[in-house]
Amino acid sequence: MDWKNRIDNIVDRVKFQLHARGIDSLEQLKQFIVQFDHDNSGYFDYAEFNKLLSKMGIFLTSQELTVVFREFDINQDGRINLAEFIQKIRSSISDRRIEIVKEAWNFLDIERRGRLAIADLERIYKAESHPRVRTRAKTAQQIRDEFSSGIRSRSRDGVTVTQNEFLEYHMDVNASLPPEKEAYFIDLVAGTWGLSSSAGYVTPDRLLFLENLLYEKIRQRTVGNDDEGKTVKKAFKYFDLEDKGVVTLPQFEAALINFGCVFTKAEVIALFGKFDRDGTGRLVFDEFASVFALRGSGNNPNVNPVFQATRSPPTDVLLSLIHISEPTRLLSISYAVFCLKKK
């Protein structure tokens, strides 16, 4: 038996049951879990752990339970640390969920300060758009209270939150949502932060199209012994007037225009935010260039692959450009073909 997949499946079933019970916050999760710690030791023994799983409708054979128990018993002392068990459930989060949280942060942190006031977040938070409220499972006030408690618990100073603390809060929300609730999580984040209803929101499909379009422009400018990474670095270095190896949002926008990519302000901010991974408001162009060097390696027969990798020829790049959502398909195809013709 593939025990790794079996254990992951059990964690997902635990999360599913938590969600079905209306548990939406880390505090609620803790309150539910600790009731099975009968001696208040902070640990599950074998019997307590079995009772927890049984209560959730997860019934295992003796062999399965033993293997799973040992997996969660980190130091093999015959007990499962409750905090570690909760962390295991909480930390299982997909890249797609992390991406939507980062999009929400970039949407909210317009000035790229790397820190947002909790009072402002509480004011902006759209509890009425939460899936629980829309289905009348909870009131908007209940959701607001849960949000305020949860976000404040992640703040170190009690007044503001950083991007990492913002992500930590959403990982708490993620704790009770199994993989099949991916769309639910994305809908929750997009709805409560007003992404889906805002004129400044750039959809993931559109963002991917913009990145592909920028890559194609870079590819067109790459000649001789250069690779796409060098092309990007040269262009960005021109706008790095202080020679610090970084570019700000205005400098990034100027570089895009230099490549022939005239995007809307919201699109520029969204694209910049995707590569400004630490949320500092400064993009290290060595790191940014390496992304395009990796993507471009192997395409130019006169250039040695930068990372010993290969990629599709330009004709396939065009196909990837037009492989986007149906509503913008015709417009995007026309725009992609137009850009290629300008080579």
mmCIF file of C-alpha atoms in Angstrom:
data_model
loop_
_atom_site.group_PDB
_atom_site.id
_atom_site.type_symbol
_atom_site.label_atom_id
_atom_site.label_comp_id
_atom_site.label_asym_id
_atom_site.label_seq_id
_atom_site.Cartn_x
_atom_site.Cartn_y
_atom_site.Cartn_z
ATOM 1 C CA MET A 1 0.000 0.000 0.000
ATOM 2 C CA ASP A 2 1.155 3.535 -0.802
ATOM 3 C CA TRP A 3 1.120 4.880 2.758
ATOM 4 C CA LYS A 4 2.185 8.384 1.750
ATOM 5 C CA ASN A 5 -0.906 8.843 -0.419
ATOM 6 C CA ARG A 6 -3.014 7.085 2.195
ATOM 7 C CA ILE A 7 -1.943 9.528 4.897
ATOM 8 C CA ASP A 8 -2.491 12.526 2.620
ATOM 9 C CA ASN A 9 -5.952 11.161 1.896
ATOM 10 C CA ILE A 10 -6.706 10.913 5.627
ATOM 11 C CA VAL A 11 -5.572 14.520 6.175
ATOM 12 C CA ASP A 12 -7.868 15.609 3.330
ATOM 13 C CA ARG A 13 -10.789 13.697 4.869
ATOM 14 C CA VAL A 14 -10.139 15.355 8.236
ATOM 15 C CA LYS A 15 -10.201 18.769 6.522
ATOM 16 C CA PHE A 16 -13.391 17.876 4.677
ATOM 17 C CA GLN A 17 -15.121 16.940 7.926
ATOM 18 C CA LEU A 18 -13.925 20.129 9.611
ATOM 19 C CA HIS A 19 -15.381 22.229 6.801
ATOM 20 C CA ALA A 20 -18.650 20.282 6.915
ATOM 21 C CA ARG A 21 -18.916 21.163 10.618
ATOM 22 C CA GLY A 22 -18.688 24.881 9.843
ATOM 23 C CA ILE A 23 -15.125 25.264 11.120
ATOM 24 C CA ASP A 24 -13.590 28.224 9.280
ATOM 25 C CA SER A 25 -10.861 29.505 11.596
ATOM 26 C CA LEU A 26 -7.796 28.182 13.360
ATOM 27 C CA GLU A 27 -9.312 28.976 16.753
ATOM 28 C CA GLN A 28 -12.409 26.917 15.935
ATOM 29 C CA LEU A 29 -10.157 24.106 14.705
ATOM 30 C CA LYS A 30 -8.206 24.086 17.957
ATOM 31 C CA GLN A 31 -11.399 24.092 20.023
ATOM 32 C CA PHE A 32 -12.702 21.078 18.133
ATOM 33 C CA ILE A 33 -9.440 19.110 18.319
ATOM 34 C CA VAL A 34 -8.699 19.650 22.030
ATOM 35 C CA GLN A 35 -11.992 18.111 23.135
ATOM 36 C CA PHE A 36 -10.501 14.726 22.288
ATOM 37 C CA ASP A 37 -7.485 15.389 24.508
ATOM 38 C CA HIS A 38 -9.272 14.019 27.597
ATOM 39 C CA ASP A 39 -6.384 14.470 30.034
ATOM 40 C CA ASN A 40 -5.499 17.973 28.716
ATOM 41 C CA SER A 41 -1.906 16.884 28.142
ATOM 42 C CA GLY A 42 -1.509 18.573 24.770
ATOM 43 C CA TYR A 43 -1.028 15.144 23.193
ATOM 44 C CA PHE A 44 -3.151 12.401 21.663
ATOM 45 C CA ASP A 45 -2.518 8.862 22.774
ATOM 46 C CA TYR A 46 -3.453 5.976 20.497
ATOM 47 C CA ALA A 47 -7.024 5.682 21.810
ATOM 48 C CA GLU A 48 -7.708 9.435 21.690
ATOM 49 C CA PHE A 49 -6.439 9.675 18.125
ATOM 50 C CA ASN A 50 -8.622 6.754 17.055
ATOM 51 C CA LYS A 51 -11.637 8.398 18.693
ATOM 52 C CA LEU A 52 -10.978 11.655 16.848
ATOM 53 C CA LEU A 53 -10.857 9.891 13.480
ATOM 54 C CA SER A 54 -13.932 7.799 14.277
ATOM 55 C CA LYS A 55 -15.869 10.922 15.248
ATOM 56 C CA MET A 56 -15.075 12.269 11.791
ATOM 57 C CA GLY A 57 -16.260 9.120 10.093
ATOM 58 C CA ILE A 58 -12.746 7.905 9.292
ATOM 59 C CA PHE A 59 -12.524 4.210 10.207
ATOM 60 C CA LEU A 60 -9.173 2.432 9.807
ATOM 61 C CA THR A 61 -8.008 -1.115 10.291
ATOM 62 C CA SER A 62 -5.605 -1.721 13.186
ATOM 63 C CA GLN A 63 -2.672 -1.871 10.754
ATOM 64 C CA GLU A 64 -3.681 1.363 9.020
ATOM 65 C CA LEU A 65 -4.222 3.186 12.309
ATOM 66 C CA THR A 66 -0.822 2.074 13.611
ATOM 67 C CA VAL A 67 0.997 3.297 10.508
ATOM 68 C CA VAL A 68 -0.866 6.616 10.439
ATOM 69 C CA PHE A 69 -0.328 7.144 14.186
ATOM 70 C CA ARG A 70 3.417 6.590 13.787
ATOM 71 C CA GLU A 71 3.499 9.067 10.902
ATOM 72 C CA PHE A 72 2.106 11.820 13.118
ATOM 73 C CA ASP A 73 4.099 10.726 16.173
ATOM 74 C CA ILE A 74 7.131 12.811 15.195
ATOM 75 C CA ASN A 75 9.494 11.796 18.012
ATOM 76 C CA GLN A 76 8.122 8.250 18.277
ATOM 77 C CA ASP A 77 7.238 8.468 21.968
ATOM 78 C CA GLY A 78 3.779 6.945 21.571
ATOM 79 C CA ARG A 79 2.018 10.327 21.522
ATOM 80 C CA ILE A 80 0.942 12.860 18.900
ATOM 81 C CA ASN A 81 1.601 16.498 19.674
ATOM 82 C CA LEU A 82 -1.660 18.404 19.080
ATOM 83 C CA ALA A 83 0.140 21.518 17.851
ATOM 84 C CA GLU A 84 2.118 19.492 15.302
ATOM 85 C CA PHE A 85 -1.028 17.667 14.185
ATOM 86 C CA ILE A 86 -2.845 20.970 13.616
ATOM 87 C CA GLN A 87 0.180 22.371 11.774
ATOM 88 C CA LYS A 88 0.201 19.324 9.493
ATOM 89 C CA ILE A 89 -3.424 19.990 8.569
ATOM 90 C CA ARG A 90 -2.879 23.730 8.257
ATOM 91 C CA SER A 91 0.301 23.716 6.144
ATOM 92 C CA SER A 92 -1.095 21.548 3.369
ATOM 93 C CA ILE A 93 -1.840 24.312 0.843
ATOM 94 C CA SER A 94 -1.674 24.339 -2.963
ATOM 95 C CA ASP A 95 0.374 26.748 -5.070
ATOM 96 C CA ARG A 96 -2.820 28.025 -6.654
ATOM 97 C CA ARG A 97 -4.204 29.054 -3.263
ATOM 98 C CA ILE A 98 -0.973 30.819 -2.349
ATOM 99 C CA GLU A 99 -1.069 32.635 -5.696
ATOM 100 C CA ILE A 100 -4.583 34.025 -5.155
ATOM 101 C CA VAL A 101 -3.601 35.240 -1.667
ATOM 102 C CA LYS A 102 -0.573 37.021 -3.152
ATOM 103 C CA GLU A 103 -2.821 38.567 -5.796
ATOM 104 C CA ALA A 104 -5.095 39.842 -3.028
ATOM 105 C CA TRP A 105 -2.122 41.330 -1.184
ATOM 106 C CA ASN A 106 -0.804 43.064 -4.302
ATOM 107 C CA PHE A 107 -4.289 44.384 -4.989
ATOM 108 C CA LEU A 108 -4.553 45.815 -1.454
ATOM 109 C CA ASP A 109 -0.973 47.065 -1.024
ATOM 110 C CA ILE A 110 -1.219 49.617 -3.816
ATOM 111 C CA GLU A 111 1.652 51.757 -2.538
ATOM 112 C CA ARG A 112 3.919 48.713 -2.054
ATOM 113 C CA ARG A 113 4.716 49.539 1.562
ATOM 114 C CA GLY A 114 4.828 45.870 2.558
ATOM 115 C CA ARG A 115 2.525 46.486 5.528
ATOM 116 C CA LEU A 116 -1.214 47.154 5.856
ATOM 117 C CA ALA A 117 -3.222 48.505 8.781
ATOM 118 C CA ILE A 118 -5.603 45.964 10.315
ATOM 119 C CA ALA A 119 -8.248 48.672 10.771
ATOM 120 C CA ASP A 120 -8.158 49.321 7.012
ATOM 121 C CA LEU A 121 -8.431 45.606 6.243
ATOM 122 C CA GLU A 122 -11.420 45.265 8.581
ATOM 123 C CA ARG A 123 -13.080 48.167 6.788
ATOM 124 C CA ILE A 124 -12.362 46.757 3.311
ATOM 125 C CA TYR A 125 -13.209 43.118 4.102
ATOM 126 C CA LYS A 126 -16.450 42.135 2.334
ATOM 127 C CA ALA A 127 -17.986 39.620 4.737
ATOM 128 C CA GLU A 128 -21.233 39.613 2.763
ATOM 129 C CA SER A 129 -19.344 38.025 -0.176
ATOM 130 C CA HIS A 130 -18.091 35.089 1.925
ATOM 131 C CA PRO A 131 -19.521 31.745 0.675
ATOM 132 C CA ARG A 132 -20.874 30.953 4.166
ATOM 133 C CA VAL A 133 -22.890 34.186 4.162
ATOM 134 C CA ARG A 134 -24.149 33.745 0.614
ATOM 135 C CA THR A 135 -25.465 30.286 1.529
ATOM 136 C CA ARG A 136 -26.843 31.644 4.831
ATOM 137 C CA ALA A 137 -24.776 29.188 6.874
ATOM 138 C CA LYS A 138 -23.392 32.145 8.870
ATOM 139 C CA THR A 139 -24.181 35.812 9.259
ATOM 140 C CA ALA A 140 -21.959 38.573 7.892
ATOM 141 C CA GLN A 141 -21.255 39.678 11.473
ATOM 142 C CA GLN A 142 -20.059 36.190 12.442
ATOM 143 C CA ILE A 143 -17.660 36.191 9.488
ATOM 144 C CA ARG A 144 -16.414 39.697 10.348
ATOM 145 C CA ASP A 145 -15.754 38.646 13.934
ATOM 146 C CA GLU A 146 -13.903 35.520 12.781
ATOM 147 C CA PHE A 147 -11.819 37.586 10.368
ATOM 148 C CA SER A 148 -10.917 40.225 12.956
ATOM 149 C CA SER A 149 -9.912 37.607 15.515
ATOM 150 C CA GLY A 150 -7.936 35.595 12.972
ATOM 151 C CA ILE A 151 -6.032 38.447 11.327
ATOM 152 C CA ARG A 152 -5.163 40.053 14.669
ATOM 153 C CA SER A 153 -3.812 36.756 15.982
ATOM 154 C CA ARG A 154 -1.266 36.784 13.159
ATOM 155 C CA SER A 155 -0.105 40.375 13.658
ATOM 156 C CA ARG A 156 3.059 40.866 15.694
ATOM 157 C CA ASP A 157 2.340 44.481 16.613
ATOM 158 C CA GLY A 158 -1.452 44.145 16.831
ATOM 159 C CA VAL A 159 -1.915 47.099 14.493
ATOM 160 C CA THR A 160 -0.579 46.096 11.080
ATOM 161 C CA VAL A 161 0.157 42.956 9.078
ATOM 162 C CA THR A 162 2.976 42.140 6.668
ATOM 163 C CA GLN A 163 2.541 40.110 3.505
ATOM 164 C CA ASN A 164 3.781 37.005 5.309
ATOM 165 C CA GLU A 165 1.341 37.532 8.193
ATOM 166 C CA PHE A 166 -1.446 38.040 5.646
ATOM 167 C CA LEU A 167 -0.496 34.697 4.077
ATOM 168 C CA GLU A 168 -0.339 33.026 7.513
ATOM 169 C CA TYR A 169 -3.909 34.123 8.221
ATOM 170 C CA HIS A 170 -5.125 32.606 4.954
ATOM 171 C CA MET A 171 -3.246 29.395 5.696
ATOM 172 C CA ASP A 172 -5.362 29.227 8.860
ATOM 173 C CA VAL A 173 -8.473 29.552 6.685
ATOM 174 C CA ASN A 174 -7.059 26.871 4.388
ATOM 175 C CA ALA A 175 -6.751 24.431 7.321
ATOM 176 C CA SER A 176 -10.314 23.157 6.954
ATOM 177 C CA LEU A 177 -10.496 23.125 3.159
ATOM 178 C CA PRO A 178 -9.478 19.903 1.326
ATOM 179 C CA PRO A 179 -8.229 19.882 -2.306
ATOM 180 C CA GLU A 180 -11.740 19.524 -3.722
ATOM 181 C CA LYS A 181 -12.576 22.905 -2.147
ATOM 182 C CA GLU A 182 -9.996 24.721 -4.302
ATOM 183 C CA ALA A 183 -12.629 26.763 -6.144
ATOM 184 C CA TYR A 184 -14.309 27.565 -2.811
ATOM 185 C CA PHE A 185 -11.074 28.977 -1.371
ATOM 186 C CA ILE A 186 -10.375 31.087 -4.461
ATOM 187 C CA ASP A 187 -13.958 32.352 -4.477
ATOM 188 C CA LEU A 188 -13.642 33.186 -0.768
ATOM 189 C CA VAL A 189 -10.431 35.198 -1.183
ATOM 190 C CA ALA A 190 -11.497 36.940 -4.394
ATOM 191 C CA GLY A 191 -14.939 37.753 -3.036
ATOM 192 C CA THR A 192 -14.034 39.003 0.431
ATOM 193 C CA TRP A 193 -11.272 41.257 -0.917
ATOM 194 C CA GLY A 194 -13.324 42.522 -3.850
ATOM 195 C CA LEU A 195 -11.009 41.175 -6.522
ATOM 196 C CA SER A 196 -13.688 39.769 -8.798
ATOM 197 C CA SER A 197 -15.736 42.990 -8.733
ATOM 198 C CA SER A 198 -12.886 45.480 -9.064
ATOM 199 C CA ALA A 199 -11.880 47.192 -12.281
ATOM 200 C CA GLY A 200 -8.285 46.951 -11.091
ATOM 201 C CA TYR A 201 -8.310 43.165 -10.774
ATOM 202 C CA VAL A 202 -6.324 41.182 -13.315
ATOM 203 C CA THR A 203 -7.462 37.575 -13.718
ATOM 204 C CA PRO A 204 -4.877 34.743 -13.588
ATOM 205 C CA ASP A 205 -5.561 33.938 -17.258
ATOM 206 C CA ARG A 206 -4.967 37.538 -18.273
ATOM 207 C CA LEU A 207 -1.805 37.716 -16.168
ATOM 208 C CA LEU A 208 -0.477 34.573 -17.838
ATOM 209 C CA PHE A 209 -1.215 36.092 -21.243
ATOM 210 C CA LEU A 210 0.693 39.262 -20.337
ATOM 211 C CA GLU A 211 3.694 37.242 -19.159
ATOM 212 C CA ASN A 212 3.666 35.184 -22.368
ATOM 213 C CA LEU A 213 3.391 38.340 -24.440
ATOM 214 C CA LEU A 214 6.339 39.929 -22.651
ATOM 215 C CA TYR A 215 8.356 36.769 -23.165
ATOM 216 C CA GLU A 216 7.605 36.792 -26.887
ATOM 217 C CA LYS A 217 8.746 40.424 -27.154
ATOM 218 C CA ILE A 218 11.955 39.533 -25.315
ATOM 219 C CA ARG A 219 12.496 36.524 -27.585
ATOM 220 C CA GLN A 220 12.155 38.733 -30.652
ATOM 221 C CA ARG A 221 14.921 41.012 -29.358
ATOM 222 C CA THR A 222 17.309 38.182 -28.497
ATOM 223 C CA VAL A 223 19.976 37.787 -31.173
ATOM 224 C CA GLY A 224 23.461 36.402 -31.663
ATOM 225 C CA ASN A 225 25.060 34.794 -28.633
ATOM 226 C CA ASP A 226 22.655 36.366 -26.173
ATOM 227 C CA ASP A 227 19.855 34.550 -24.419
ATOM 228 C CA GLU A 228 16.514 35.909 -23.231
ATOM 229 C CA GLY A 229 17.877 36.430 -19.733
ATOM 230 C CA LYS A 230 20.676 38.689 -20.993
ATOM 231 C CA THR A 231 18.196 40.655 -23.085
ATOM 232 C CA VAL A 232 16.054 41.349 -20.010
ATOM 233 C CA LYS A 233 19.065 42.247 -17.871
ATOM 234 C CA LYS A 234 20.395 44.745 -20.420
ATOM 235 C CA ALA A 235 17.003 46.429 -20.737
ATOM 236 C CA PHE A 236 16.472 46.693 -16.989
ATOM 237 C CA LYS A 237 20.012 47.868 -16.344
ATOM 238 C CA TYR A 238 19.333 50.864 -18.586
ATOM 239 C CA PHE A 239 16.602 52.035 -16.183
ATOM 240 C CA ASP A 240 18.555 51.187 -13.013
ATOM 241 C CA LEU A 241 20.066 54.663 -12.747
ATOM 242 C CA GLU A 242 21.584 54.060 -9.303
ATOM 243 C CA ASP A 243 23.117 50.725 -10.353
ATOM 244 C CA LYS A 244 21.532 48.836 -7.443
ATOM 245 C CA GLY A 245 20.462 45.773 -9.401
ATOM 246 C CA VAL A 246 16.779 46.479 -8.774
ATOM 247 C CA VAL A 247 13.966 48.356 -10.476
ATOM 248 C CA THR A 248 10.926 50.045 -8.965
ATOM 249 C CA LEU A 249 7.394 49.868 -10.346
ATOM 250 C CA PRO A 250 7.773 53.028 -12.522
ATOM 251 C CA GLN A 251 11.115 51.741 -13.881
ATOM 252 C CA PHE A 252 9.533 48.344 -14.546
ATOM 253 C CA GLU A 253 6.717 50.034 -16.491
ATOM 254 C CA ALA A 254 9.270 52.019 -18.525
ATOM 255 C CA ALA A 255 11.120 48.790 -19.362
ATOM 256 C CA LEU A 256 7.862 47.172 -20.505
ATOM 257 C CA ILE A 257 7.147 50.103 -22.799
ATOM 258 C CA ASN A 258 10.680 49.804 -24.154
ATOM 259 C CA PHE A 259 9.840 46.204 -25.104
ATOM 260 C CA GLY A 260 6.661 47.400 -26.832
ATOM 261 C CA CYS A 261 4.313 46.162 -24.087
ATOM 262 C CA VAL A 262 1.884 48.958 -23.267
ATOM 263 C CA PHE A 263 -0.311 47.517 -20.520
ATOM 264 C CA THR A 264 -2.895 49.164 -18.275
ATOM 265 C CA LYS A 265 -1.765 50.439 -14.870
ATOM 266 C CA ALA A 266 -3.540 47.555 -13.135
ATOM 267 C CA GLU A 267 -1.856 45.031 -15.440
ATOM 268 C CA VAL A 268 1.592 46.522 -14.815
ATOM 269 C CA ILE A 269 1.024 46.402 -11.045
ATOM 270 C CA ALA A 270 -0.221 42.799 -11.224
ATOM 271 C CA LEU A 271 2.737 41.654 -13.350
ATOM 272 C CA PHE A 272 5.205 43.481 -11.125
ATOM 273 C CA GLY A 273 3.608 41.976 -8.030
ATOM 274 C CA LYS A 274 3.927 38.448 -9.380
ATOM 275 C CA PHE A 275 7.716 38.756 -9.581
ATOM 276 C CA ASP A 276 8.183 40.975 -6.530
ATOM 277 C CA ARG A 277 8.063 37.857 -4.371
ATOM 278 C CA ASP A 278 9.049 39.470 -1.075
ATOM 279 C CA GLY A 279 6.716 42.440 -1.514
ATOM 280 C CA THR A 280 9.437 45.094 -1.123
ATOM 281 C CA GLY A 281 8.336 47.189 -4.090
ATOM 282 C CA ARG A 282 11.668 46.474 -5.763
ATOM 283 C CA LEU A 283 12.274 43.813 -8.380
ATOM 284 C CA VAL A 284 15.728 42.207 -8.475
ATOM 285 C CA PHE A 285 16.308 41.976 -12.194
ATOM 286 C CA ASP A 286 18.924 39.225 -11.939
ATOM 287 C CA GLU A 287 16.201 36.970 -10.526
ATOM 288 C CA PHE A 288 13.632 38.248 -13.015
ATOM 289 C CA ALA A 289 16.053 37.716 -15.899
ATOM 290 C CA SER A 290 16.782 34.149 -14.775
ATOM 291 C CA VAL A 291 13.090 33.264 -15.216
ATOM 292 C CA PHE A 292 13.227 34.228 -18.888
ATOM 293 C CA ALA A 293 16.693 32.706 -19.337
ATOM 294 C CA LEU A 294 15.313 29.385 -18.113
ATOM 295 C CA ARG A 295 12.287 29.666 -20.324
ATOM 296 C CA GLY A 296 14.389 30.613 -23.349
ATOM 297 C CA SER A 297 17.192 28.068 -22.934
ATOM 298 C CA GLY A 298 17.587 25.724 -25.857
ATOM 299 C CA ASN A 299 15.540 27.744 -28.354
ATOM 300 C CA ASN A 300 18.433 29.584 -30.024
ATOM 301 C CA PRO A 301 20.683 27.054 -31.808
ATOM 302 C CA ASN A 302 23.633 29.447 -31.392
ATOM 303 C CA VAL A 303 23.283 29.636 -27.619
ATOM 304 C CA ASN A 304 24.197 27.025 -25.047
ATOM 305 C CA PRO A 305 21.231 26.208 -22.775
ATOM 306 C CA VAL A 306 21.584 28.348 -19.656
ATOM 307 C CA PHE A 307 20.135 25.719 -17.336
ATOM 308 C CA GLN A 308 20.663 22.652 -19.517
ATOM 309 C CA ALA A 309 16.974 22.688 -20.395
ATOM 310 C CA THR A 310 15.003 22.803 -23.618
ATOM 311 C CA ARG A 311 11.736 24.470 -24.551
ATOM 312 C CA SER A 312 9.266 24.701 -27.393
ATOM 313 C CA PRO A 313 10.112 26.499 -30.676
ATOM 314 C CA PRO A 314 8.550 29.933 -31.326
ATOM 315 C CA THR A 315 5.556 28.447 -33.153
ATOM 316 C CA ASP A 316 4.614 26.550 -29.999
ATOM 317 C CA VAL A 317 5.117 29.695 -27.958
ATOM 318 C CA LEU A 318 2.382 31.326 -30.036
ATOM 319 C CA LEU A 319 0.094 28.394 -29.308
ATOM 320 C CA SER A 320 0.733 28.841 -25.594
ATOM 321 C CA LEU A 321 -0.103 32.533 -25.958
ATOM 322 C CA ILE A 322 -3.542 31.777 -27.325
ATOM 323 C CA HIS A 323 -4.277 28.964 -24.862
ATOM 324 C CA ILE A 324 -6.290 31.145 -22.500
ATOM 325 C CA SER A 325 -9.859 31.511 -21.296
ATOM 326 C CA GLU A 326 -12.663 31.552 -23.845
ATOM 327 C CA PRO A 327 -14.114 35.064 -23.146
ATOM 328 C CA THR A 328 -10.925 36.817 -24.296
ATOM 329 C CA ARG A 329 -9.785 34.210 -26.788
ATOM 330 C CA LEU A 330 -10.443 36.021 -30.096
ATOM 331 C CA LEU A 331 -9.120 39.373 -28.897
ATOM 332 C CA SER A 332 -6.006 37.761 -27.409
ATOM 333 C CA ILE A 333 -5.268 35.705 -30.518
ATOM 334 C CA SER A 334 -5.472 38.811 -32.678
ATOM 335 C CA TYR A 335 -3.215 40.750 -30.316
ATOM 336 C CA ALA A 336 -0.676 37.924 -30.109
ATOM 337 C CA VAL A 337 -0.530 37.562 -33.895
ATOM 338 C CA PHE A 338 -0.197 41.348 -34.281
ATOM 339 C CA CYS A 339 2.758 41.404 -31.864
ATOM 340 C CA LEU A 340 4.473 38.557 -33.685
ATOM 341 C CA LYS A 341 4.067 40.292 -37.029
ATOM 342 C CA LYS A 342 5.817 43.368 -35.653
ATOM 343 C CA LYS A 343 9.019 41.355 -35.167
#
